Each structure stands twice: as C-alpha cells, then as structure tokens.
Short mmCIF file of C-alpha atoms in Angstrom, two decimals:
data_model
loop_
_atom_site.label_atom_id
_atom_site.label_comp_id
_atom_site.label_asym_id
_atom_site.label_seq_id
_atom_site.Cartn_x
_atom_site.Cartn_y
_atom_site.Cartn_z
CA PHE A 1 70.07 90.83 113.06
CA LEU A 2 72.41 93.84 112.15
CA GLY A 3 70.24 96.44 110.60
CA ASN A 4 68.17 95.80 113.80
CA LEU A 5 71.07 96.14 115.94
CA THR A 6 72.60 99.37 114.28
CA LYS A 7 68.92 100.51 113.64
CA TYR A 8 67.80 100.44 117.03
CA GLY A 9 71.31 100.90 118.69
CA GLN A 10 71.41 105.19 118.56
CA GLY A 11 72.70 106.54 121.31
CA ILE A 12 73.62 103.01 123.85
CA LEU A 13 76.40 101.43 121.40
CA ASN A 14 79.92 101.73 121.62
CA ALA A 15 80.97 100.32 118.93
CA VAL A 16 79.58 97.23 116.93
CA SER A 17 81.97 94.26 116.26
CA TRP A 18 81.82 90.47 114.41
CA HIS A 19 83.57 88.00 114.96
CA HIS A 20 85.64 86.75 111.11
CA TYR A 21 86.58 83.31 109.76
CA TYR A 22 87.72 82.36 106.00
CA PHE A 23 86.92 78.90 105.53
CA SER A 24 86.85 75.66 107.86
CA GLY A 25 89.87 74.27 109.32
CA LYS A 26 88.72 70.66 108.69
CA THR A 27 88.78 71.53 104.68
CA ALA A 28 91.43 74.27 103.94
CA THR A 29 94.43 73.66 101.55
CA VAL A 30 97.31 75.84 101.27
CA ALA A 31 95.97 77.51 98.18
CA GLU A 32 93.28 79.31 100.02
CA PHE A 33 95.16 81.16 102.06
CA MET A 34 96.54 82.74 98.82
CA ASP A 35 93.86 82.66 96.71
CA PRO A 36 92.38 86.48 95.56
CA THR A 37 88.63 85.22 95.78
CA VAL A 38 89.33 84.33 99.06
CA LEU A 39 90.62 87.01 100.86
CA ASP A 40 88.12 89.23 99.34
CA GLN A 41 85.54 87.96 101.11
CA LEU A 42 86.53 90.81 103.91
CA ILE A 43 86.47 93.49 102.10
CA GLN A 44 82.24 92.50 101.59
CA GLN A 45 81.67 91.31 104.69
CA ILE A 46 83.32 95.11 105.95
CA SER A 47 81.00 97.39 103.82
CA THR A 48 78.26 95.18 104.71
CA TYR A 49 78.96 96.00 108.73
CA GLN A 50 79.81 99.91 107.35
CA SER A 51 76.76 100.41 105.27
CA SER A 52 74.86 99.50 108.75
CA VAL A 53 76.32 102.07 110.60
CA THR A 54 76.35 104.68 108.15
CA ARG A 55 72.57 104.11 108.08
CA HIS A 56 71.98 103.78 111.19
CA VAL A 57 74.39 105.14 113.93
CA PRO A 58 76.81 107.07 112.10
CA GLY A 59 80.57 107.39 113.80
CA THR A 60 79.97 104.21 115.75
CA PRO A 61 83.17 102.42 115.26
CA LEU A 62 83.50 98.99 114.01
CA TRP A 63 85.69 96.08 115.58
CA LEU A 64 86.65 92.89 114.36
CA THR A 65 86.63 91.25 117.49
CA GLU A 66 87.77 87.72 117.00
CA THR A 67 89.07 86.16 113.82
CA ALA A 68 91.80 84.02 112.08
CA SER A 69 92.10 81.79 109.16
CA ALA A 70 89.96 79.13 109.32
CA TYR A 71 87.34 78.10 111.83
CA ASP A 72 87.06 74.94 114.24
CA GLY A 73 90.41 75.66 115.32
CA GLY A 74 91.78 76.50 112.39
CA ALA A 75 93.70 74.23 109.44
CA PRO A 76 96.24 71.69 110.97
CA LYS A 77 99.37 72.17 109.91
CA ILE A 78 98.81 75.44 107.81
CA SER A 79 97.25 78.22 110.20
CA ASP A 80 100.67 78.01 112.33
CA THR A 81 103.00 78.18 109.07
CA TYR A 82 104.38 80.72 107.37
CA VAL A 83 101.54 80.48 104.74
CA ALA A 84 99.36 81.93 107.22
CA GLY A 85 101.15 84.85 107.71
CA PHE A 86 100.17 85.54 103.82
CA LEU A 87 96.13 85.70 104.64
CA TRP A 88 96.76 87.57 108.13
CA ALA A 89 98.38 90.19 107.14
CA ASP A 90 96.74 90.90 103.78
CA GLU A 91 93.68 90.82 106.85
CA LEU A 92 95.29 93.21 108.58
CA GLY A 93 95.21 95.50 105.38
CA ILE A 94 92.47 95.45 104.46
CA ALA A 95 90.74 96.15 108.01
CA ALA A 96 92.82 99.12 108.08
CA ALA A 97 92.50 100.39 104.61
CA MET A 98 88.52 100.08 105.48
CA LYS A 99 88.76 102.16 108.80
CA VAL A 100 88.09 99.26 110.90
CA GLU A 101 89.54 100.08 114.25
CA LEU A 102 89.82 96.98 116.17
CA VAL A 103 90.98 94.05 115.32
CA CYS A 104 92.11 90.78 117.69
CA LYS A 105 93.81 87.67 116.76
CA GLN A 106 92.44 84.08 117.63
CA ALA A 107 93.71 82.89 120.23
CA LEU A 108 97.27 83.24 122.40
CA LEU A 109 97.24 79.36 122.21
CA ALA A 110 94.09 77.20 121.55
CA GLY A 111 94.22 75.58 118.48
CA ALA A 112 95.71 75.47 115.08
CA TYR A 113 95.33 79.45 114.29
CA ARG A 114 97.49 80.04 118.05
CA LEU A 115 99.88 82.62 118.41
CA LEU A 116 102.33 80.60 120.43
CA SER A 117 102.62 76.69 120.09
CA LEU A 118 102.42 74.54 122.63
CA ASP A 119 106.21 74.57 123.66
CA LEU A 120 105.44 78.32 123.93
CA LYS A 121 107.18 79.37 120.88
CA PRO A 122 106.10 82.56 119.17
CA VAL A 123 104.59 81.00 115.39
CA PRO A 124 105.26 82.36 112.33
CA VAL A 125 102.26 84.81 112.26
CA TYR A 126 103.04 85.64 115.84
CA TRP A 127 106.55 87.75 114.66
CA LEU A 128 104.32 89.38 111.44
CA SER A 129 102.01 90.64 114.82
CA LEU A 130 104.50 91.87 116.57
CA LEU A 131 106.24 93.41 113.29
CA HIS A 132 102.58 94.85 111.98
CA LYS A 133 102.35 96.09 116.16
CA GLN A 134 105.79 97.77 116.09
CA LEU A 135 106.73 99.70 112.31
CA VAL A 136 103.12 100.10 111.38
CA GLY A 137 101.14 103.54 112.81
CA GLU A 138 97.50 104.71 112.40
CA LYS A 139 97.91 106.70 109.17
CA VAL A 140 96.77 104.86 106.27
CA LEU A 141 97.51 105.99 103.25
CA ALA A 142 95.61 105.33 99.78
CA VAL A 143 96.81 103.18 97.65
CA GLU A 144 95.70 103.34 93.75
CA ASN A 145 93.73 100.16 93.41
CA GLY A 146 93.98 99.13 96.52
CA LEU A 147 91.03 97.10 97.11
CA VAL A 148 89.82 96.15 93.60
CA PRO A 149 88.25 92.54 93.54
CA GLY A 150 90.30 89.14 92.36
CA ARG A 151 93.66 92.27 92.14
CA THR A 152 96.71 89.32 92.91
CA THR A 153 99.21 92.48 93.43
CA ARG A 154 97.74 93.09 97.14
CA ILE A 155 99.66 96.40 98.73
CA TYR A 156 98.58 98.58 101.92
CA SER A 157 100.63 101.50 103.13
CA HIS A 158 101.26 103.16 106.33
CA CYS A 159 103.37 105.82 107.93
CA THR A 160 104.95 104.24 111.06
CA GLY A 161 104.70 105.77 114.42
CA THR A 162 108.47 107.36 113.16
CA PRO A 163 107.28 110.59 110.99
CA LYS A 164 110.50 110.47 108.36
CA ILE A 165 109.66 106.37 107.78
CA LYS A 166 107.08 105.35 105.16
CA LEU A 167 106.37 101.80 104.77
CA ILE A 168 105.16 99.93 102.24
CA ILE A 169 104.48 96.10 102.02
CA THR A 170 103.79 93.82 98.78
CA PHE A 171 102.56 90.14 99.28
CA SER A 172 102.85 89.03 95.60
CA ASP A 173 106.22 90.31 95.02
CA TYR A 174 107.18 89.16 99.00
CA SER A 175 108.91 92.42 99.26
CA LEU A 176 109.05 95.09 101.98
CA ILE A 177 110.12 98.68 101.20
CA LEU A 178 111.01 101.23 104.10
CA ASN A 179 111.70 104.67 103.02
CA ASN A 180 113.55 106.78 105.05
CA GLY A 181 113.17 110.06 103.81
CA SER A 182 111.20 112.51 103.65
CA THR A 183 108.50 111.82 100.99
CA TYR A 184 107.81 109.10 98.19
CA ASN A 185 106.07 110.66 95.46
CA GLN A 186 106.28 106.97 93.15
CA THR A 187 102.82 106.28 92.37
CA TYR A 188 102.14 102.46 92.36
CA ASN A 189 99.53 101.19 89.83
CA HIS A 190 98.93 97.28 91.11
CA SER A 191 96.68 96.61 88.14
CA GLN A 192 99.79 96.70 85.49
CA THR A 193 101.64 93.79 87.41
CA SER A 194 100.00 90.27 87.97
#
C-alpha cells in the first residue's frame, strides 16, 4: 500500500502519515517499555517510510499522526505510569533524529495511554510531553552512534528555543544535562558505556 500511495501520490500528497504502536496492551510487561529491541522497532518503521518517500515523492514530510505505547487501549497500570515515559521520550528522540515533522500522542482522555487521568489529573507522560514542548527546539544535534540498534544507552540532543542553552537527555543513566554556556565540545560515544 505504501509503495502505491507514494508512487501515485506525486503532486497531491501534503504529507505521508501513519500510526505506530509497539505492542499489545493486553499482554504488555514493564520490561517491554525499556527493551532496546522493542524501542528500535520505530527506527525500522521510519526507515521504510523514508525509503518510499525518497523514491517516489521526495521532500514530502513524514507525520506520525497517532502513536502510544500499546494498542488495544494501552497497557493498564503501565501505560499511564512513570515507566511509560522511557518509551515516549525515546519515541520523540527517534522521530526527531529521523526528521519526522509531526508526532501526535494518543490520547488525551481515552485508554490506559491517556495524558490525563479520569479525574483530569496529568499522568507522568503528560509532564514529559510538556517538558519536551517547552525545552526542546527544532534543531536536532548529531549524536555519535545515536541510532545504532540494540543500544542500552539512548541519547538524543537538541538545541532549545533559547539559543544559548543546550539540552542533552540520557535515559539509561537517568540524567538531564543543561549547558548554559555557548558551546559544548565534549563528544559522547555511548558505545563506551553500557
């Protein structure tokens, strides 16, 4: 379908969009939310879309118009907890590094993957989404070996909207580094840690 859509969509497509979920909410485990093999699924999926777009409709943006951790309404008591933030942050980092222009989180109020609880209180991934929107700018910085499959240390780097602040987030070390200086010259090679 994708090949035909992009092949015959020349001149009429504004964007190519798709939905992405990692696993079934009915059988999901906490371990899957941090499993590098599971997290790497998105890299392969985006690569497939990029290849078709490049071949048939070059320059057409990619949009991830519906995504969450698990299909079937999310994973109860997992998708709306802190651990889901690792998968969500990784998804945002991969999408940015691979030049996906739009990512839409499913859903505001429905399912276990919702951003707000039934009593309208924000769940952890809401706060992560807000932090991401407030701090992370459009410029994505290259990270050596940043998209190598199977990596247990996952680093994504972006400039913020404020020109003199650099933001680096690492997820296996659970650290957030803000550099308020004008330069950050240290090269981080994640393959040296694991």
